Coordinates of C-alpha atoms in Angstrom, one line a residue:
M1 CA 109.7 97.5 98.9
S2 CA 109.8 93.8 98.2
Y3 CA 109.3 92.7 94.6
I4 CA 107.5 89.4 95.5
R5 CA 105.5 89.0 98.6
F6 CA 103.6 86.1 100.1
E7 CA 101.2 87.2 102.8
K8 CA 99.7 84.7 105.2
L9 CA 99.5 82.2 102.4
C10 CA 97.8 78.9 103.0
K11 CA 97.2 75.9 100.7
N12 CA 95.1 72.9 101.6
Y13 CA 94.5 69.7 99.7
G14 CA 91.2 68.5 101.3
D15 CA 91.9 68.1 105.0
K16 CA 95.7 68.4 104.6
Q17 CA 97.3 71.8 105.0
V18 CA 100.4 71.9 102.9
L19 CA 101.3 75.6 103.4
K20 CA 100.7 77.2 106.7
N21 CA 100.5 81.1 106.9
I22 CA 103.6 81.7 104.7
D23 CA 105.0 85.2 105.0
L24 CA 107.9 85.6 102.6
E25 CA 109.5 88.5 100.7
V26 CA 111.9 88.5 97.7
E27 CA 113.9 91.5 96.5
K28 CA 114.2 92.3 92.8
G29 CA 117.2 91.0 91.0
T30 CA 118.1 88.3 93.6
L31 CA 118.1 84.5 93.4
V32 CA 116.5 83.0 96.4
T33 CA 116.2 79.3 97.1
L34 CA 113.3 77.3 98.7
L35 CA 115.2 74.5 100.4
G36 CA 113.8 71.6 102.3
P37 CA 113.1 67.8 102.3
S38 CA 110.5 66.2 100.0
G39 CA 106.9 67.1 101.0
C40 CA 107.8 70.3 102.9
G41 CA 105.7 72.5 100.5
K42 CA 108.4 74.2 98.5
S43 CA 107.2 73.2 95.0
T44 CA 103.6 74.0 96.0
L45 CA 104.6 77.5 97.1
L46 CA 106.4 78.0 93.7
R47 CA 103.3 76.8 91.9
C48 CA 101.1 79.2 93.9
L49 CA 103.3 82.1 92.7
A50 CA 103.0 80.8 89.1
G51 CA 99.3 80.5 89.3
L52 CA 99.4 76.7 88.7
E53 CA 97.8 76.1 92.1
T54 CA 94.8 78.1 93.6
V55 CA 95.5 79.6 97.0
T56 CA 93.3 78.5 99.9
S57 CA 93.8 81.8 101.7
G58 CA 96.3 84.7 101.8
K59 CA 97.7 86.9 99.1
V60 CA 100.5 86.8 96.5
Y61 CA 102.0 90.1 95.3
L62 CA 104.3 90.8 92.4
D63 CA 105.8 94.2 91.8
G64 CA 103.3 95.8 94.1
K65 CA 100.2 94.2 92.4
D66 CA 98.0 91.5 93.9
I67 CA 98.2 88.5 91.5
T68 CA 96.5 86.0 93.7
N69 CA 93.7 85.4 91.3
V70 CA 95.4 86.5 88.0
S71 CA 95.6 83.9 85.2
P72 CA 99.0 82.2 84.9
K73 CA 99.5 83.5 81.4
D74 CA 99.1 87.1 82.6
R75 CA 101.6 87.0 85.4
G76 CA 104.8 87.4 83.3
I77 CA 106.5 84.4 85.0
G78 CA 108.8 81.9 83.3
M79 CA 109.4 78.4 84.6
V80 CA 112.0 75.7 84.2
F81 CA 111.1 72.2 85.4
Q82 CA 113.0 69.0 86.2
Q83 CA 111.5 67.6 83.0
Y84 CA 112.8 69.7 80.1
S85 CA 109.4 69.6 78.2
L86 CA 111.1 70.7 74.9
F87 CA 109.1 70.3 71.7
P88 CA 110.7 67.3 70.0
N89 CA 109.9 68.4 66.5
M90 CA 111.6 71.9 67.0
T91 CA 115.2 72.9 67.0
V92 CA 116.9 74.7 69.9
E93 CA 116.2 78.0 68.1
Q94 CA 112.5 77.1 67.4
N95 CA 111.9 76.0 71.0
A96 CA 113.4 79.3 72.2
A97 CA 111.3 81.3 69.8
F98 CA 108.0 79.6 70.7
G99 CA 107.0 81.9 73.6
L100 CA 107.8 85.0 71.6
K101 CA 105.7 83.8 68.7
M102 CA 102.8 83.3 71.1
Q103 CA 103.3 86.9 72.2
K104 CA 103.2 88.0 68.5
V105 CA 106.6 89.6 68.7
P106 CA 107.8 90.7 65.2
D107 CA 110.0 88.1 63.4
A108 CA 113.1 90.4 63.2
E109 CA 113.0 90.9 67.0
I110 CA 112.4 87.2 67.6
K111 CA 115.5 86.3 65.5
E112 CA 117.6 88.9 67.4
R113 CA 116.5 87.9 70.9
V114 CA 116.7 84.2 70.2
S115 CA 120.2 84.5 68.8
K116 CA 121.4 86.4 71.8
M117 CA 119.8 84.1 74.3
V118 CA 121.2 80.9 72.6
D119 CA 124.6 82.5 72.8
I120 CA 124.2 83.3 76.5
V121 CA 123.3 79.7 77.4
G122 CA 126.2 78.4 75.3
L123 CA 124.2 76.6 72.6
H124 CA 125.3 78.5 69.5
E125 CA 126.8 75.4 67.9
Q126 CA 123.7 73.4 68.7
R127 CA 121.1 76.0 67.7
K128 CA 119.9 73.9 64.7
Q129 CA 119.8 70.6 66.5
Y130 CA 116.7 68.9 67.8
P131 CA 116.2 67.8 71.5
N132 CA 117.1 64.1 70.8
Q133 CA 120.5 65.3 69.4
L134 CA 121.3 67.1 72.7
S135 CA 122.8 65.9 76.0
G136 CA 120.7 66.2 79.2
G137 CA 122.7 69.3 80.2
Q138 CA 122.2 70.9 76.7
Q139 CA 118.5 70.2 76.9
Q140 CA 118.3 71.9 80.2
R141 CA 120.1 74.9 78.8
A142 CA 117.6 75.0 75.9
A143 CA 114.7 75.0 78.4
L144 CA 116.4 77.8 80.3
A145 CA 116.8 79.8 77.1
R146 CA 113.1 79.3 76.2
A147 CA 112.0 80.5 79.7
I148 CA 114.1 83.7 79.9
V149 CA 114.0 84.8 76.2
T150 CA 110.5 86.2 76.9
E151 CA 112.0 88.5 79.6
P152 CA 109.8 87.3 82.4
K153 CA 109.3 89.3 85.6
V154 CA 110.3 86.3 87.6
L155 CA 112.1 83.0 86.7
L156 CA 111.0 79.9 88.6
L157 CA 113.2 76.8 88.6
D158 CA 111.7 73.7 90.1
E159 CA 114.5 71.2 90.9
P160 CA 115.8 71.7 87.3
L161 CA 119.1 69.9 87.9
S162 CA 118.1 66.9 90.0
A163 CA 118.1 64.4 87.0
I164 CA 121.6 65.5 85.9
D165 CA 124.8 63.8 86.9
A166 CA 126.9 65.4 89.7
L167 CA 129.7 66.8 87.6
L168 CA 127.4 68.4 85.0
R169 CA 125.1 69.6 87.7
H170 CA 127.9 71.6 89.3
S171 CA 128.7 73.2 86.0
L172 CA 125.1 74.1 85.3
Q173 CA 124.7 75.6 88.8
V174 CA 127.5 78.0 88.0
E175 CA 126.0 78.8 84.6
I176 CA 122.5 79.5 85.9
R177 CA 123.9 81.8 88.6
R178 CA 126.1 83.6 86.0
I179 CA 123.1 84.1 83.6
Q180 CA 120.8 85.2 86.4
Q181 CA 123.3 87.8 87.6
E182 CA 124.3 88.9 84.1
L183 CA 120.6 89.6 83.1
G184 CA 119.5 90.8 86.6
I185 CA 116.6 88.3 86.7
T186 CA 114.6 87.8 89.9
A187 CA 114.7 84.0 90.3
I188 CA 113.3 81.5 92.8
F189 CA 115.1 78.1 92.8
V190 CA 113.6 75.0 94.5
T191 CA 115.9 72.2 95.6
H192 CA 116.3 69.6 98.4
D193 CA 120.1 69.8 98.0
Q194 CA 121.7 72.0 100.7
E195 CA 125.0 72.3 98.8
E196 CA 123.2 73.4 95.7
A197 CA 121.4 76.1 97.7
M198 CA 124.6 77.3 99.3
V199 CA 126.3 77.7 96.0
M200 CA 123.6 79.5 94.1
S201 CA 121.6 81.7 96.5
D202 CA 121.5 85.2 97.7
M203 CA 119.0 84.1 100.3
I204 CA 117.7 80.7 101.4
H205 CA 114.3 80.0 102.9
L206 CA 114.5 76.6 104.6
M207 CA 111.1 74.9 104.8
Y208 CA 109.8 72.1 106.9
N209 CA 106.2 70.7 107.2
G210 CA 104.6 73.7 105.5
V211 CA 106.3 76.5 107.3
I212 CA 109.6 78.5 106.9
E213 CA 112.0 77.4 109.6
Q214 CA 114.6 80.1 108.8
S215 CA 115.3 82.7 106.2
A216 CA 118.9 83.7 105.9
S217 CA 121.9 84.1 103.7
P218 CA 123.9 80.9 103.0
T219 CA 126.6 81.9 105.5
E220 CA 124.2 82.8 108.3
L221 CA 122.1 79.7 107.8
Y222 CA 125.2 77.6 108.0
T223 CA 126.8 79.3 111.0
K224 CA 123.7 80.4 112.9
P225 CA 120.9 77.8 112.6
A226 CA 117.8 79.1 114.5
T227 CA 116.2 75.8 115.3
K228 CA 117.0 72.2 115.9
F229 CA 115.6 71.2 112.5
V230 CA 117.8 73.8 110.7
A231 CA 120.9 72.5 112.6
S232 CA 120.1 68.9 111.7
F233 CA 119.4 69.7 108.0
I234 CA 122.3 72.2 107.2
G235 CA 125.9 71.3 107.4
H236 CA 125.5 68.0 109.2
Y237 CA 125.7 69.5 112.7
N238 CA 126.0 67.3 115.7
V239 CA 122.8 68.0 117.6
L240 CA 122.8 66.9 121.3
T241 CA 120.4 67.4 124.1
A242 CA 121.6 68.8 127.4
E243 CA 121.5 65.3 128.9
Q244 CA 123.6 63.9 126.1
M245 CA 126.1 66.7 126.4
K246 CA 126.5 65.9 130.1
T247 CA 126.9 62.2 129.3
V248 CA 129.7 62.8 126.7
S249 CA 131.5 65.7 128.4
G250 CA 130.5 65.7 132.1
Q251 CA 129.3 69.3 131.7
S252 CA 125.7 70.6 131.5
P253 CA 125.0 73.4 129.0
E254 CA 122.6 76.1 129.8
S255 CA 120.4 75.4 126.8
E256 CA 118.2 72.4 126.1
T257 CA 120.0 71.6 122.9
V258 CA 123.6 72.1 121.7
A259 CA 124.7 72.0 118.0
F260 CA 128.3 71.9 116.7
R261 CA 129.8 71.2 113.3
P262 CA 131.9 68.0 112.8
E263 CA 134.8 70.0 111.3
I264 CA 135.4 72.2 114.4
I265 CA 136.1 69.3 116.6
A266 CA 139.8 68.7 117.6
A267 CA 140.6 65.0 117.7
S268 CA 143.7 63.2 119.1
K269 CA 144.9 59.9 120.4
E270 CA 146.3 61.8 123.3
P271 CA 144.4 63.9 125.9
I272 CA 143.8 67.4 124.7
E273 CA 144.4 70.5 126.8
K274 CA 142.0 73.3 125.8
E275 CA 140.3 76.0 127.8
N276 CA 136.6 76.8 127.5
A277 CA 135.9 73.6 125.7
Y278 CA 133.7 70.5 126.1
M279 CA 136.1 67.5 126.5
M280 CA 135.1 64.1 125.3
K281 CA 136.5 60.6 125.1
G282 CA 135.2 57.9 122.7
R283 CA 135.9 55.1 120.4
I284 CA 135.7 55.2 116.5
A285 CA 132.8 53.1 115.3
V286 CA 132.9 53.9 111.6
S287 CA 135.3 55.7 109.3
L288 CA 134.0 56.9 105.9
P289 CA 135.6 59.1 103.2
H290 CA 133.4 62.0 102.0
G291 CA 135.1 63.8 99.2
N292 CA 138.2 65.6 100.6
I293 CA 137.4 64.7 104.2
I294 CA 137.2 61.6 106.4
R295 CA 134.1 61.4 108.6
Y296 CA 134.5 59.5 111.8
A297 CA 131.5 58.3 113.9
V298 CA 132.8 58.3 117.4
M299 CA 130.8 56.7 120.2
C300 CA 131.1 58.7 123.4
G301 CA 129.3 57.0 126.3
G302 CA 126.7 55.6 124.0
V303 CA 126.2 58.9 122.1
Q304 CA 127.4 59.3 118.5
V305 CA 129.5 62.3 117.7
D306 CA 130.6 62.8 114.1
V307 CA 134.0 64.3 113.4
D308 CA 135.3 65.5 110.1
E309 CA 139.0 65.8 109.2
L310 CA 140.7 66.8 106.0
F311 CA 142.7 64.2 104.2
S312 CA 146.4 64.8 105.0
D313 CA 149.8 63.2 105.5
K314 CA 148.7 62.5 109.1
E315 CA 148.0 58.8 109.8
P316 CA 144.2 58.5 109.8
F317 CA 142.4 57.0 112.8
Q318 CA 141.3 53.5 112.5
T319 CA 138.0 51.8 113.5
G320 CA 138.2 50.8 117.1
D321 CA 140.8 53.5 118.1
E322 CA 140.2 55.3 121.3
I323 CA 140.4 59.1 120.8
Y324 CA 140.0 62.3 122.7
L325 CA 137.8 65.2 121.4
A326 CA 137.6 68.9 122.2
V327 CA 134.8 71.2 121.2
D328 CA 135.2 74.9 121.7
K329 CA 132.2 76.3 123.6
G330 CA 132.3 79.5 121.6
E331 CA 131.8 77.5 118.3
C332 CA 128.7 75.8 119.6
I333 CA 125.1 76.9 118.8
Y334 CA 122.8 76.8 121.8
L335 CA 119.2 76.2 120.8

């Protein structure tokens, strides 16, 4: 039985329907991500679970109980936002202890639980410091400690790392995942960053225009996109219509749309001999480094095909070079 369940959930703001008949289940002890572009409804869905938004229609269940109309304070849910919202006049320890004091937990237990949680989030040395004495990453750790020290049934994280620089963000992704697994917390993470979702999630629910386009593990979502939108959003797939495929390769696929990843494409200045493949010829229009790869935009008969190659000792292609491409048909996704 699922631990969290949304049943035919709808949310309207006036005449605008933001969530459209959402059916979604979350298993206990997992970290799932609501992924999608801005305005797709992911944060609204999170807020409906927290009770910060009223539901237009449908039901929300937590641990077998209907909580659709339960007060936020009685749902047992912790939240971490993009804005840290720490009390500026309280130390790390005092911020972490605040929720426990509101619950009237005995002082000795508060001291023990706060001390343990501050250690878990790696702020033992900063426990007596105030928010203005902490870095952005340390403030986010303090906010995380405050949210989970109350032992919530569910932890909700609404784009908590989007305001943090890339290097620190990666470190905090690992830390949040470690803490979630160590404590066995059921967590829902909201982000628009597909790489962040891939790193952190047991399951990803990719949203678009108020609906869930696909629910899958990170690996399945990347290798088996179910719709054209998923293919275009995840992994930078090349997504070509049947007509475009015929233009670039001279072959007509059986499906209306074909998707293939840039990194599976073989590229050479010489013609390529490969069985059961779409063969293409084009000219490099743009060459851009992306981390450990070079991404080439290759124009094939007026259609752009993106090709990724790892940096190596091999002489890179140059803008204007005429090259040959081969795409294994078995590596393509037919939509």
